[in-house]
Amino acid sequence: DWEFPEILVPDIRDKPTILTLATMSSNAYVLPGDIDWRNVTYGDNNPDSNNGDYNTSFGVGWEKPGVRGHVFLSDDNSTVILALKGTSAAVFDSGSETTPLDKLNDNLLFSCCCGRVSYLWTPVCDCYQGSAYRCDGECIERELIRNDRYYKATLNIYRDLARIYPHQNIWVTGHSLGGALAALLARTYAIPAVSFEAPGDLLAAKRLHLPFPPGIAPGEEYIWQFGHTADPIFMGVCNGVGSSCSLGGYAMETACHSGLNCVYDVVSDKGWHVNMLNHRIHTVIDEVLMDYDQPASCVNPGPCVDCFNWRFDKKESKESSKASSKTSSTVSLESPT
């Protein structure tokens, strides 16, 4: 049976709250004292917004390449917020020591099949079945839950936090890859998540067989995905031969998000054009979140399907292939997702 306990959640209608979470997501990329580190406290005249001071923090994951970020504590120690770093890469910024692993996990989480876009690409896992648009679905599932992948590392960080702060409210936030990991973590442990400019995470959530409680509206799952219409990664259009992502070796093929989408229509409102530079978290904070009077409305994105032209069959062994060839020329199994 499903249990639905009452929990404290961010006030997503409150602009200072959204700015605070976005700034935490920005700070997840750097260490305190760095020129890009920003104070996370914004003025707030709304006494019901739960937007306090969060200037006490400590880093997680900085001792080696992998999942990184910071943990922010409210002044009254009642709320703990985990902010996860997104992709560090030359296509987005100057890159860092985490770039190779960031790229591997991007291509694993947000591509249809291991980042295998064409024969010119080197896949990040061995799940492609050798013919056009066929992939071993169970193989991808195994790859996603490997201990050296970012999803498992994120779960380990959360478990440590929950052990240290057993009675506090724990929220999670992040930008880009960090935002998608935040959404996956939130769905795994039923905690609130607010993401910024995250790639589509729905395909990965289904491949991981994460819970989608029956009869529960997306708005009651406490996953809010903020983004704007001029970001090709958030909109799921950073793909194709000439795209910035493809030129950088990133197979960003997903567009579907879980939870609610909170979208700023900067293309219509500001006349912006879709551009990779609009994905940067500082651009999002300074020119979108700060500029609008109120946060974007969060709505159910509706039906959405990624990789519709792919078949995710179970890979046959040589023995079963020989046996089945006696009675049938093809064997097709249903997708595990």
CSV table of C-alpha atoms in Angstrom, one decimal:
chain,number,residue,atom,x,y,z
A,1,ASP,CA,0.0,0.0,0.0
A,2,TRP,CA,1.1,3.6,-0.7
A,3,GLU,CA,1.6,6.0,2.1
A,4,PHE,CA,1.5,9.8,1.7
A,5,PRO,CA,2.9,11.6,4.7
A,6,GLU,CA,2.7,15.3,5.0
A,7,ILE,CA,6.0,17.1,4.4
A,8,LEU,CA,7.2,20.7,4.2
A,9,VAL,CA,7.8,21.8,0.6
A,10,PRO,CA,9.2,24.9,-1.0
A,11,ASP,CA,6.8,27.7,-1.9
A,12,ILE,CA,7.3,27.6,-5.7
A,13,ARG,CA,5.0,30.7,-6.1
A,14,ASP,CA,7.5,32.8,-4.1
A,15,LYS,CA,10.2,34.5,-6.2
A,16,PRO,CA,12.8,34.8,-3.4
A,17,THR,CA,12.4,31.1,-2.7
A,18,ILE,CA,13.1,30.2,-6.4
A,19,LEU,CA,16.0,32.6,-6.6
A,20,THR,CA,17.5,31.1,-3.4
A,21,LEU,CA,17.3,27.5,-4.8
A,22,ALA,CA,18.7,28.7,-8.2
A,23,THR,CA,21.6,30.3,-6.5
A,24,MET,CA,22.3,27.2,-4.5
A,25,SER,CA,22.3,25.3,-7.9
A,26,SER,CA,24.8,27.8,-9.2
A,27,ASN,CA,27.0,27.5,-6.2
A,28,ALA,CA,27.1,23.8,-6.7
A,29,TYR,CA,29.6,24.3,-9.5
A,30,VAL,CA,32.2,26.1,-7.3
A,31,LEU,CA,33.8,26.2,-3.9
A,32,PRO,CA,33.1,29.0,-1.4
A,33,GLY,CA,35.4,31.9,-2.0
A,34,ASP,CA,35.3,31.4,-5.8
A,35,ILE,CA,34.5,34.5,-7.8
A,36,ASP,CA,31.2,32.8,-9.0
A,37,TRP,CA,30.0,32.0,-5.4
A,38,ARG,CA,26.9,34.0,-4.5
A,39,ASN,CA,25.1,34.8,-1.3
A,40,VAL,CA,22.0,32.6,-1.2
A,41,THR,CA,19.8,34.9,0.9
A,42,TYR,CA,17.2,37.1,-0.9
A,43,GLY,CA,14.9,39.6,0.7
A,44,ASP,CA,11.5,38.1,1.4
A,45,ASN,CA,8.4,39.9,2.6
A,46,ASN,CA,6.3,36.7,2.6
A,47,PRO,CA,6.3,35.2,6.1
A,48,ASP,CA,4.8,32.0,4.8
A,49,SER,CA,7.4,31.2,2.2
A,50,ASN,CA,9.8,29.2,4.4
A,51,ASN,CA,12.6,31.2,2.7
A,52,GLY,CA,15.1,31.7,5.5
A,53,ASP,CA,18.9,32.2,5.6
A,54,TYR,CA,21.0,29.3,4.2
A,55,ASN,CA,24.5,30.6,4.5
A,56,THR,CA,25.8,27.6,6.5
A,57,SER,CA,27.0,25.0,4.0
A,58,PHE,CA,29.5,22.2,3.3
A,59,GLY,CA,30.6,20.5,0.2
A,60,VAL,CA,30.0,16.9,-1.0
A,61,GLY,CA,32.0,15.0,-3.5
A,62,TRP,CA,34.8,17.5,-4.0
A,63,GLU,CA,37.5,15.0,-3.1
A,64,LYS,CA,37.4,13.2,-6.5
A,65,PRO,CA,35.7,13.5,-9.9
A,66,GLY,CA,32.1,12.6,-9.8
A,67,VAL,CA,28.8,13.9,-8.4
A,68,ARG,CA,29.5,17.2,-6.6
A,69,GLY,CA,27.6,19.9,-4.8
A,70,HIS,CA,26.9,21.6,-1.5
A,71,VAL,CA,24.5,21.1,1.4
A,72,PHE,CA,22.9,24.2,2.8
A,73,LEU,CA,21.4,24.4,6.3
A,74,SER,CA,18.7,26.8,7.4
A,75,ASP,CA,19.5,29.1,10.3
A,76,ASP,CA,17.0,27.2,12.5
A,77,ASN,CA,18.5,23.8,11.4
A,78,SER,CA,15.0,22.6,10.3
A,79,THR,CA,15.7,22.3,6.6
A,80,VAL,CA,18.6,20.8,4.7
A,81,ILE,CA,18.9,21.5,1.0
A,82,LEU,CA,21.2,19.4,-1.3
A,83,ALA,CA,22.3,21.3,-4.4
A,84,LEU,CA,23.8,19.1,-7.1
A,85,LYS,CA,26.3,20.3,-9.8
A,86,GLY,CA,25.4,20.0,-13.4
A,87,THR,CA,27.6,19.3,-16.4
A,88,SER,CA,31.0,20.9,-16.5
A,89,ALA,CA,32.2,20.9,-20.1
A,90,ALA,CA,33.8,23.1,-22.7
A,91,VAL,CA,30.5,23.2,-24.6
A,92,PHE,CA,28.9,24.9,-21.6
A,93,ASP,CA,31.9,26.6,-19.8
A,94,SER,CA,35.6,26.1,-19.4
A,95,GLY,CA,35.3,22.5,-18.3
A,96,SER,CA,36.7,20.8,-15.2
A,97,GLU,CA,38.2,17.5,-13.9
A,98,THR,CA,34.6,16.1,-13.8
A,99,THR,CA,34.0,16.7,-17.5
A,100,PRO,CA,34.6,13.1,-18.8
A,101,LEU,CA,32.3,11.5,-16.2
A,102,ASP,CA,29.7,14.3,-16.6
A,103,LYS,CA,29.6,13.6,-20.3
A,104,LEU,CA,29.4,9.8,-19.9
A,105,ASN,CA,26.4,10.1,-17.6
A,106,ASP,CA,24.7,12.7,-19.8
A,107,ASN,CA,25.0,10.3,-22.7
A,108,LEU,CA,23.7,7.4,-20.6
A,109,LEU,CA,20.8,9.2,-19.0
A,110,PHE,CA,19.5,11.4,-21.8
A,111,SER,CA,20.2,9.4,-25.0
A,112,CYS,CA,18.0,6.7,-26.6
A,113,CYS,CA,20.8,4.1,-26.5
A,114,CYS,CA,24.2,4.8,-24.9
A,115,GLY,CA,24.8,7.9,-26.9
A,116,ARG,CA,25.0,5.9,-30.1
A,117,VAL,CA,23.7,8.5,-32.5
A,118,SER,CA,25.4,7.1,-35.6
A,119,TYR,CA,28.3,4.8,-36.6
A,120,LEU,CA,30.6,7.8,-36.1
A,121,TRP,CA,29.9,7.9,-32.3
A,122,THR,CA,31.5,5.8,-29.6
A,123,PRO,CA,28.8,4.5,-27.3
A,124,VAL,CA,29.2,4.8,-23.6
A,125,CYS,CA,27.8,1.3,-23.0
A,126,ASP,CA,27.4,-1.9,-25.1
A,127,CYS,CA,23.6,-2.0,-25.4
A,128,TYR,CA,23.2,-1.1,-29.1
A,129,GLN,CA,22.0,-4.2,-31.0
A,130,GLY,CA,23.8,-3.5,-34.3
A,131,SER,CA,20.9,-2.5,-36.4
A,132,ALA,CA,19.1,0.8,-36.8
A,133,TYR,CA,17.0,1.9,-33.8
A,134,ARG,CA,17.3,-1.4,-31.8
A,135,CYS,CA,18.7,-1.4,-28.3
A,136,ASP,CA,18.8,-3.8,-25.4
A,137,GLY,CA,16.6,-2.2,-22.8
A,138,GLU,CA,17.6,-4.4,-19.9
A,139,CYS,CA,21.3,-3.7,-20.7
A,140,ILE,CA,20.6,0.1,-20.3
A,141,GLU,CA,18.8,-0.5,-17.0
A,142,ARG,CA,21.8,-2.4,-15.7
A,143,GLU,CA,24.1,0.4,-16.8
A,144,LEU,CA,22.1,3.1,-15.0
A,145,ILE,CA,22.2,1.3,-11.7
A,146,ARG,CA,25.9,0.5,-11.7
A,147,ASN,CA,27.7,1.7,-8.6
A,148,ASP,CA,30.0,3.9,-10.5
A,149,ARG,CA,27.2,5.9,-12.2
A,150,TYR,CA,25.9,9.2,-11.0
A,151,TYR,CA,22.4,8.0,-10.1
A,152,LYS,CA,23.8,5.5,-7.5
A,153,ALA,CA,26.3,8.1,-6.2
A,154,THR,CA,23.4,10.6,-5.7
A,155,LEU,CA,21.5,8.0,-3.7
A,156,ASN,CA,24.5,7.4,-1.5
A,157,ILE,CA,24.8,11.2,-0.8
A,158,TYR,CA,21.2,11.3,0.2
A,159,ARG,CA,21.4,8.3,2.5
A,160,ASP,CA,24.3,9.9,4.3
A,161,LEU,CA,22.4,13.1,4.7
A,162,ALA,CA,19.3,11.3,6.0
A,163,ARG,CA,21.4,9.5,8.6
A,164,ILE,CA,23.1,12.8,9.7
A,165,TYR,CA,19.8,14.8,9.7
A,166,PRO,CA,17.1,12.2,10.5
A,167,HIS,CA,14.5,14.7,11.7
A,168,GLN,CA,15.1,17.6,9.3
A,169,ASN,CA,13.2,18.4,6.0
A,170,ILE,CA,15.5,17.5,3.1
A,171,TRP,CA,15.0,19.1,-0.3
A,172,VAL,CA,17.1,18.8,-3.4
A,173,THR,CA,17.9,21.1,-6.3
A,174,GLY,CA,20.2,21.4,-9.2
A,175,HIS,CA,20.9,22.8,-12.7
A,176,SER,CA,21.2,20.9,-15.9
A,177,LEU,CA,22.4,17.3,-15.2
A,178,GLY,CA,22.2,18.2,-11.5
A,179,GLY,CA,18.6,19.1,-11.9
A,180,ALA,CA,17.8,15.8,-13.5
A,181,LEU,CA,19.6,13.9,-10.8
A,182,ALA,CA,17.6,15.9,-8.3
A,183,ALA,CA,14.3,14.9,-9.9
A,184,LEU,CA,15.4,11.2,-10.0
A,185,LEU,CA,16.4,11.3,-6.3
A,186,ALA,CA,13.1,13.0,-5.4
A,187,ARG,CA,11.1,10.3,-7.2
A,188,THR,CA,13.2,7.6,-5.5
A,189,TYR,CA,12.7,8.8,-1.9
A,190,ALA,CA,9.6,11.0,-2.2
A,191,ILE,CA,11.3,14.3,-1.3
A,192,PRO,CA,10.8,17.7,-2.8
A,193,ALA,CA,12.9,18.7,-5.8
A,194,VAL,CA,13.3,21.9,-7.8
A,195,SER,CA,15.4,21.7,-10.9
A,196,PHE,CA,16.6,24.4,-13.3
A,197,GLU,CA,17.1,23.8,-17.1
A,198,ALA,CA,17.3,20.1,-16.6
A,199,PRO,CA,17.2,17.7,-19.6
A,200,GLY,CA,14.3,15.4,-19.9
A,201,ASP,CA,14.5,12.9,-17.0
A,202,LEU,CA,11.3,10.9,-17.6
A,203,LEU,CA,12.9,8.2,-19.8
A,204,ALA,CA,15.6,7.6,-17.2
A,205,ALA,CA,13.0,7.5,-14.4
A,206,LYS,CA,11.1,4.8,-16.3
A,207,ARG,CA,14.2,2.8,-17.1
A,208,LEU,CA,15.1,2.9,-13.4
A,209,HIS,CA,11.6,1.7,-12.6
A,210,LEU,CA,11.1,4.5,-10.2
A,211,PRO,CA,7.7,4.8,-8.5
A,212,PHE,CA,4.8,6.7,-10.1
A,213,PRO,CA,2.1,6.4,-7.5
A,214,PRO,CA,-1.3,5.5,-9.1
A,215,GLY,CA,-3.9,8.2,-9.0
A,216,ILE,CA,-1.5,10.9,-7.9
A,217,ALA,CA,-1.4,14.1,-10.0
A,218,PRO,CA,2.1,15.3,-11.0
A,219,GLY,CA,1.6,18.4,-8.9
A,220,GLU,CA,1.3,16.3,-5.7
A,221,GLU,CA,4.7,14.5,-6.3
A,222,TYR,CA,6.6,17.7,-5.3
A,223,ILE,CA,8.9,17.7,-8.4
A,224,TRP,CA,9.1,21.1,-10.1
A,225,GLN,CA,11.2,21.6,-13.2
A,226,PHE,CA,11.9,25.3,-14.1
A,227,GLY,CA,13.2,26.2,-17.5
A,228,HIS,CA,12.7,28.6,-20.4
A,229,THR,CA,11.8,28.3,-24.1
A,230,ALA,CA,15.2,29.6,-25.4
A,231,ASP,CA,17.2,26.7,-23.8
A,232,PRO,CA,17.7,23.9,-26.3
A,233,ILE,CA,18.6,21.4,-23.6
A,234,PHE,CA,15.5,22.0,-21.5
A,235,MET,CA,13.3,22.1,-24.5
A,236,GLY,CA,14.8,18.8,-25.9
A,237,VAL,CA,15.9,20.2,-29.2
A,238,CYS,CA,19.7,20.2,-28.7
A,239,ASN,CA,20.2,17.2,-31.1
A,240,GLY,CA,20.8,16.6,-34.7
A,241,VAL,CA,24.0,16.8,-36.8
A,242,GLY,CA,24.5,20.6,-36.5
A,243,SER,CA,23.5,21.1,-32.9
A,244,SER,CA,25.8,22.5,-30.3
A,245,CYS,CA,25.3,19.3,-28.2
A,246,SER,CA,26.1,17.0,-31.1
A,247,LEU,CA,29.2,18.9,-32.1
A,248,GLY,CA,30.4,18.6,-28.5
A,249,GLY,CA,29.8,14.9,-28.4
A,250,TYR,CA,26.6,15.0,-26.3
A,251,ALA,CA,23.6,12.9,-27.3
A,252,MET,CA,20.8,14.9,-25.6
A,253,GLU,CA,17.8,13.2,-27.1
A,254,THR,CA,15.2,13.5,-24.4
A,255,ALA,CA,12.6,16.2,-24.0
A,256,CYS,CA,10.1,14.7,-21.5
A,257,HIS,CA,10.2,15.7,-17.8
A,258,SER,CA,8.6,14.2,-14.8
A,259,GLY,CA,6.6,16.2,-12.3
A,260,LEU,CA,5.5,19.7,-13.3
A,261,ASN,CA,7.0,22.0,-15.9
A,262,CYS,CA,7.4,25.6,-14.9
A,263,VAL,CA,8.3,27.4,-18.2
A,264,TYR,CA,9.2,31.0,-18.8
A,265,ASP,CA,8.3,31.8,-22.4
A,266,VAL,CA,11.2,34.1,-23.1
A,267,VAL,CA,10.9,33.5,-26.9
A,268,SER,CA,7.5,35.2,-27.0
A,269,ASP,CA,8.0,37.6,-24.0
A,270,LYS,CA,11.6,38.8,-24.8
A,271,GLY,CA,12.2,37.8,-28.4
A,272,TRP,CA,15.0,35.5,-27.4
A,273,HIS,CA,16.3,32.9,-29.9
A,274,VAL,CA,17.1,29.3,-28.9
A,275,ASN,CA,20.8,29.2,-28.1
A,276,MET,CA,23.1,27.1,-26.0
A,277,LEU,CA,24.4,30.2,-24.1
A,278,ASN,CA,20.9,30.6,-22.6
A,279,HIS,CA,21.4,27.4,-20.7
A,280,ARG,CA,23.9,28.9,-18.4
A,281,ILE,CA,22.7,29.1,-14.8
A,282,HIS,CA,23.9,32.7,-14.3
A,283,THR,CA,21.9,33.8,-17.4
A,284,VAL,CA,18.9,32.0,-16.0
A,285,ILE,CA,19.2,33.8,-12.7
A,286,ASP,CA,20.1,37.3,-13.8
A,287,GLU,CA,18.0,37.6,-17.0
A,288,VAL,CA,15.0,35.3,-16.4
A,289,LEU,CA,14.3,34.6,-12.7
A,290,MET,CA,15.2,38.1,-11.6
A,291,ASP,CA,13.5,39.8,-14.5
A,292,TYR,CA,10.0,38.3,-14.2
A,293,ASP,CA,7.8,39.6,-11.4
A,294,GLN,CA,6.5,36.1,-10.5
A,295,PRO,CA,7.8,32.6,-10.9
A,296,ALA,CA,6.5,30.7,-14.0
A,297,SER,CA,3.3,28.8,-13.5
A,298,CYS,CA,3.9,25.0,-13.0
A,299,VAL,CA,1.7,22.8,-15.1
A,300,ASN,CA,1.3,19.1,-16.0
A,301,PRO,CA,3.3,18.7,-19.2
A,302,GLY,CA,0.9,16.2,-20.6
A,303,PRO,CA,1.6,13.0,-22.6
A,304,CYS,CA,5.2,12.9,-23.8
A,305,VAL,CA,7.2,10.1,-25.4
A,306,ASP,CA,11.0,10.0,-26.1
A,307,CYS,CA,12.8,7.8,-28.6
A,308,PHE,CA,9.5,6.7,-30.2
A,309,ASN,CA,11.2,5.2,-33.2
A,310,TRP,CA,13.5,2.9,-31.1
A,311,ARG,CA,12.9,-0.7,-30.2
A,312,PHE,CA,14.1,-1.8,-26.8
A,313,ASP,CA,14.3,-5.5,-27.1
A,314,LYS,CA,16.0,-8.0,-24.8
A,315,LYS,CA,19.3,-9.1,-26.4
A,316,GLU,CA,19.2,-12.7,-27.4
A,317,SER,CA,22.0,-15.1,-26.6
A,318,LYS,CA,23.6,-17.0,-29.5
A,319,GLU,CA,22.0,-20.3,-28.3
A,320,SER,CA,18.5,-18.9,-28.1
A,321,SER,CA,18.9,-17.2,-31.5
A,322,LYS,CA,19.8,-20.5,-33.1
A,323,ALA,CA,16.9,-22.2,-31.5
A,324,SER,CA,14.4,-19.6,-32.5
A,325,SER,CA,15.6,-19.4,-36.0
A,326,LYS,CA,14.2,-22.9,-36.6
A,327,THR,CA,10.6,-21.7,-36.1
A,328,SER,CA,10.7,-17.9,-36.7
A,329,SER,CA,12.9,-15.5,-38.5
A,330,THR,CA,12.5,-12.7,-35.9
A,331,VAL,CA,12.0,-12.6,-32.1
A,332,SER,CA,10.5,-9.5,-30.5
A,333,LEU,CA,10.0,-9.0,-26.8
A,334,GLU,CA,8.1,-6.1,-25.2
A,335,SER,CA,10.1,-3.2,-23.9
A,336,PRO,CA,10.8,-3.6,-20.2
A,337,THR,CA,9.7,0.0,-19.7
